[in-house]
Short mmCIF file of C-alpha atoms in Angstrom, two decimals:
data_model
loop_
_atom_site.label_atom_id
_atom_site.label_comp_id
_atom_site.label_asym_id
_atom_site.label_seq_id
_atom_site.Cartn_x
_atom_site.Cartn_y
_atom_site.Cartn_z
CA MET A 1 -0.08 0.14 0.49
CA GLU A 2 1.25 3.06 -1.11
CA LYS A 3 0.87 6.36 0.76
CA ILE A 4 0.20 9.55 -0.68
CA LYS A 5 1.65 13.16 1.29
CA ILE A 6 -1.38 15.47 0.91
CA GLY A 7 0.11 17.67 3.62
CA LYS A 8 2.10 18.96 6.65
CA ILE A 9 0.92 19.73 10.57
CA VAL A 10 2.18 22.96 11.29
CA ASN A 11 0.35 24.40 14.52
CA ALA A 12 -2.24 24.25 17.00
CA VAL A 13 -5.66 25.95 16.67
CA GLY A 14 -7.55 26.38 20.15
CA LEU A 15 -7.46 24.07 23.20
CA LYS A 16 -10.09 21.12 21.87
CA GLY A 17 -6.89 19.49 19.48
CA GLU A 18 -7.64 20.64 16.83
CA VAL A 19 -4.43 20.85 14.21
CA LYS A 20 -4.39 23.50 11.29
CA VAL A 21 -2.28 21.84 7.91
CA TYR A 22 -0.46 22.92 5.16
CA ASN A 23 -1.95 21.54 2.00
CA TYR A 24 0.24 19.76 0.12
CA SER A 25 -2.80 18.47 -2.45
CA ASP A 26 -5.03 21.23 -5.05
CA SER A 27 -7.58 20.69 -3.32
CA GLU A 28 -9.25 20.56 0.46
CA GLU A 29 -12.13 18.54 -0.57
CA VAL A 30 -9.35 15.54 0.22
CA TYR A 31 -9.57 15.84 3.70
CA GLU A 32 -13.07 15.88 3.66
CA ARG A 33 -14.19 12.60 1.63
CA THR A 34 -10.90 11.13 3.50
CA PRO A 35 -12.58 9.26 6.61
CA GLU A 36 -8.86 8.70 7.48
CA ILE A 37 -5.96 10.27 6.99
CA TYR A 38 -2.40 9.08 8.14
CA ALA A 39 -0.83 11.04 10.75
CA GLY A 40 3.40 9.61 10.05
CA ASP A 41 2.34 6.45 11.47
CA ARG A 42 -0.51 6.50 12.90
CA LEU A 43 -4.27 6.17 11.55
CA LEU A 44 -6.70 8.77 12.91
CA LYS A 45 -9.96 9.21 11.95
CA VAL A 46 -11.21 12.64 10.54
CA GLN A 47 -13.50 14.00 12.78
CA ASN A 48 -13.75 17.84 11.07
CA VAL A 49 -13.08 19.35 8.60
CA ARG A 50 -13.51 24.22 8.12
CA MET A 51 -11.14 25.82 5.82
CA GLN A 52 -9.47 29.54 7.79
CA LYS A 53 -8.10 31.48 5.27
CA ASN A 54 -6.46 29.39 2.98
CA MET A 55 -4.97 26.90 5.46
CA VAL A 56 -6.84 23.91 6.84
CA ILE A 57 -8.65 22.73 10.34
CA LEU A 58 -8.45 19.21 11.68
CA LYS A 59 -10.36 17.60 14.69
CA LEU A 60 -8.95 14.14 13.92
CA SER A 61 -9.87 11.60 17.41
CA GLY A 62 -6.48 10.61 19.50
CA ILE A 63 -5.07 14.40 19.26
CA ASP A 64 -7.65 15.80 21.60
CA ASP A 65 -5.92 18.53 23.40
CA ARG A 66 -3.30 21.16 22.86
CA ASN A 67 -1.13 20.19 24.62
CA ALA A 68 -1.53 16.63 21.90
CA ALA A 69 -2.09 18.75 19.38
CA GLU A 70 1.10 20.71 20.15
CA ALA A 71 3.29 17.96 19.80
CA ALA A 72 1.94 17.09 16.17
CA LYS A 73 3.59 20.01 15.14
CA GLY A 74 5.99 19.24 12.13
CA THR A 75 4.01 15.35 11.35
CA GLU A 76 2.35 14.97 7.74
CA LEU A 77 -0.89 13.29 6.80
CA PHE A 78 -0.85 10.88 4.18
CA ILE A 79 -3.52 8.78 2.33
CA THR A 80 -3.53 6.27 0.87
CA GLU A 81 -3.72 4.91 -2.81
CA ALA A 82 -7.72 4.17 -2.96
CA ASP A 83 -8.42 7.18 -1.38
CA LEU A 84 -7.14 9.01 -4.14
CA PRO A 85 -10.33 9.56 -6.50
CA GLU A 86 -10.98 9.03 -10.00
CA LEU A 87 -9.60 11.73 -11.94
CA PRO A 88 -11.34 12.74 -15.57
CA GLU A 89 -10.13 10.55 -18.91
CA GLY A 90 -7.14 12.79 -19.98
CA GLN A 91 -5.85 14.45 -16.54
CA PHE A 92 -3.44 12.45 -14.96
CA TYR A 93 -1.36 12.33 -11.44
CA ILE A 94 1.94 13.93 -11.20
CA ARG A 95 2.63 10.52 -9.35
CA ASP A 96 1.69 9.41 -13.14
CA LEU A 97 3.18 10.98 -15.59
CA ILE A 98 6.88 11.02 -13.99
CA GLY A 99 8.65 8.25 -15.67
CA MET A 100 6.00 7.75 -18.95
CA GLU A 101 8.55 8.49 -22.64
CA VAL A 102 8.38 11.60 -24.17
CA GLU A 103 8.75 11.15 -27.56
CA GLU A 104 8.67 13.86 -30.62
CA GLN A 105 6.10 12.91 -33.16
CA GLY A 106 8.06 11.98 -36.44
CA GLY A 107 11.57 13.70 -34.89
CA SER A 108 14.52 12.33 -32.75
CA PHE A 109 13.34 13.54 -29.95
CA HIS A 110 13.39 10.99 -26.72
CA GLY A 111 12.79 11.38 -23.24
CA VAL A 112 12.13 10.28 -19.83
CA VAL A 113 9.63 12.71 -17.79
CA THR A 114 11.49 13.92 -14.76
CA ASP A 115 9.63 15.89 -12.78
CA VAL A 116 6.35 18.43 -14.10
CA LEU A 117 6.92 22.19 -12.44
CA GLN A 118 4.06 23.53 -11.80
CA ASN A 119 4.81 27.36 -10.10
CA THR A 120 4.23 28.72 -13.42
CA ALA A 121 1.91 29.77 -16.20
CA GLN A 122 0.73 26.19 -17.55
CA ASP A 123 2.84 23.05 -16.03
CA ILE A 124 6.22 21.46 -17.87
CA PHE A 125 7.71 18.58 -17.75
CA GLU A 126 11.82 18.73 -17.36
CA VAL A 127 12.67 15.76 -19.27
CA LYS A 128 15.87 14.26 -19.35
CA ARG A 129 16.86 13.73 -22.74
CA ASP A 130 18.75 9.92 -23.85
CA ASP A 131 21.91 11.45 -23.82
CA GLY A 132 21.79 12.73 -20.03
CA LYS A 133 20.48 16.59 -21.30
CA THR A 134 17.38 17.58 -19.25
CA VAL A 135 14.65 20.17 -21.64
CA LEU A 136 11.80 21.62 -20.66
CA ILE A 137 8.44 20.98 -22.09
CA PRO A 138 5.33 23.38 -22.24
CA LYS A 139 2.56 21.48 -21.11
CA VAL A 140 0.09 22.76 -23.60
CA ASP A 141 -1.39 21.95 -26.96
CA ALA A 142 1.15 23.22 -29.06
CA PHE A 143 3.76 20.91 -27.59
CA VAL A 144 1.61 18.23 -26.46
CA GLN A 145 0.11 16.08 -28.82
CA LYS A 146 -1.29 12.81 -26.42
CA ILE A 147 -0.48 11.26 -23.93
CA ASP A 148 -1.24 7.70 -23.20
CA GLY A 149 -1.76 6.17 -19.75
CA LYS A 150 -1.55 2.84 -20.43
CA GLU A 151 1.73 2.84 -23.11
CA ARG A 152 3.25 5.69 -20.87
CA LEU A 153 3.70 7.32 -23.02
CA ILE A 154 4.20 11.71 -24.24
CA THR A 155 3.71 12.35 -27.53
CA VAL A 156 5.09 16.14 -29.14
CA THR A 157 5.50 18.24 -31.32
CA LEU A 158 8.84 20.82 -30.98
CA ILE A 159 9.37 24.14 -31.90
CA GLU A 160 13.42 24.44 -33.38
CA GLY A 161 15.91 25.37 -30.42
CA LEU A 162 13.91 24.23 -27.47
CA THR A 163 15.46 21.22 -27.03
CA ASP A 164 19.18 23.54 -27.44
CA LEU A 165 17.99 25.64 -23.71
#
């Protein structure tokens, strides 16, 4: 069973054991639809979820007072692979994209996705070429023609000079 990191407890809230969570996922709904989450190695029941500005506030079983909440600071939170929601057709989790082969349509470019950067206007595939060089390919329709999850293959069309950067 693979565990997927979704957040980290960063502080205690109030006196009844609530914790403030820095959310690593793209949605707080993962906390609302998952009845139990791992806090480190402990499987805890989610008793309550609420939002405070952009932070998730959780009440977890076994963390029943301020002292226990303070002691949980720094603990990372995980769900299991079975708790991941099904994605619509054509959408992929980043963890599924990493390791996919990348080939240029009708060209000679070949590499493997090593990371997906998300701190820009669009996602960017970090691709390690067969010759060891790393290339950044924006995940936009102009470059990415097809992502085949079953074949684990991303077909791209590259413009001149993109692989020379």
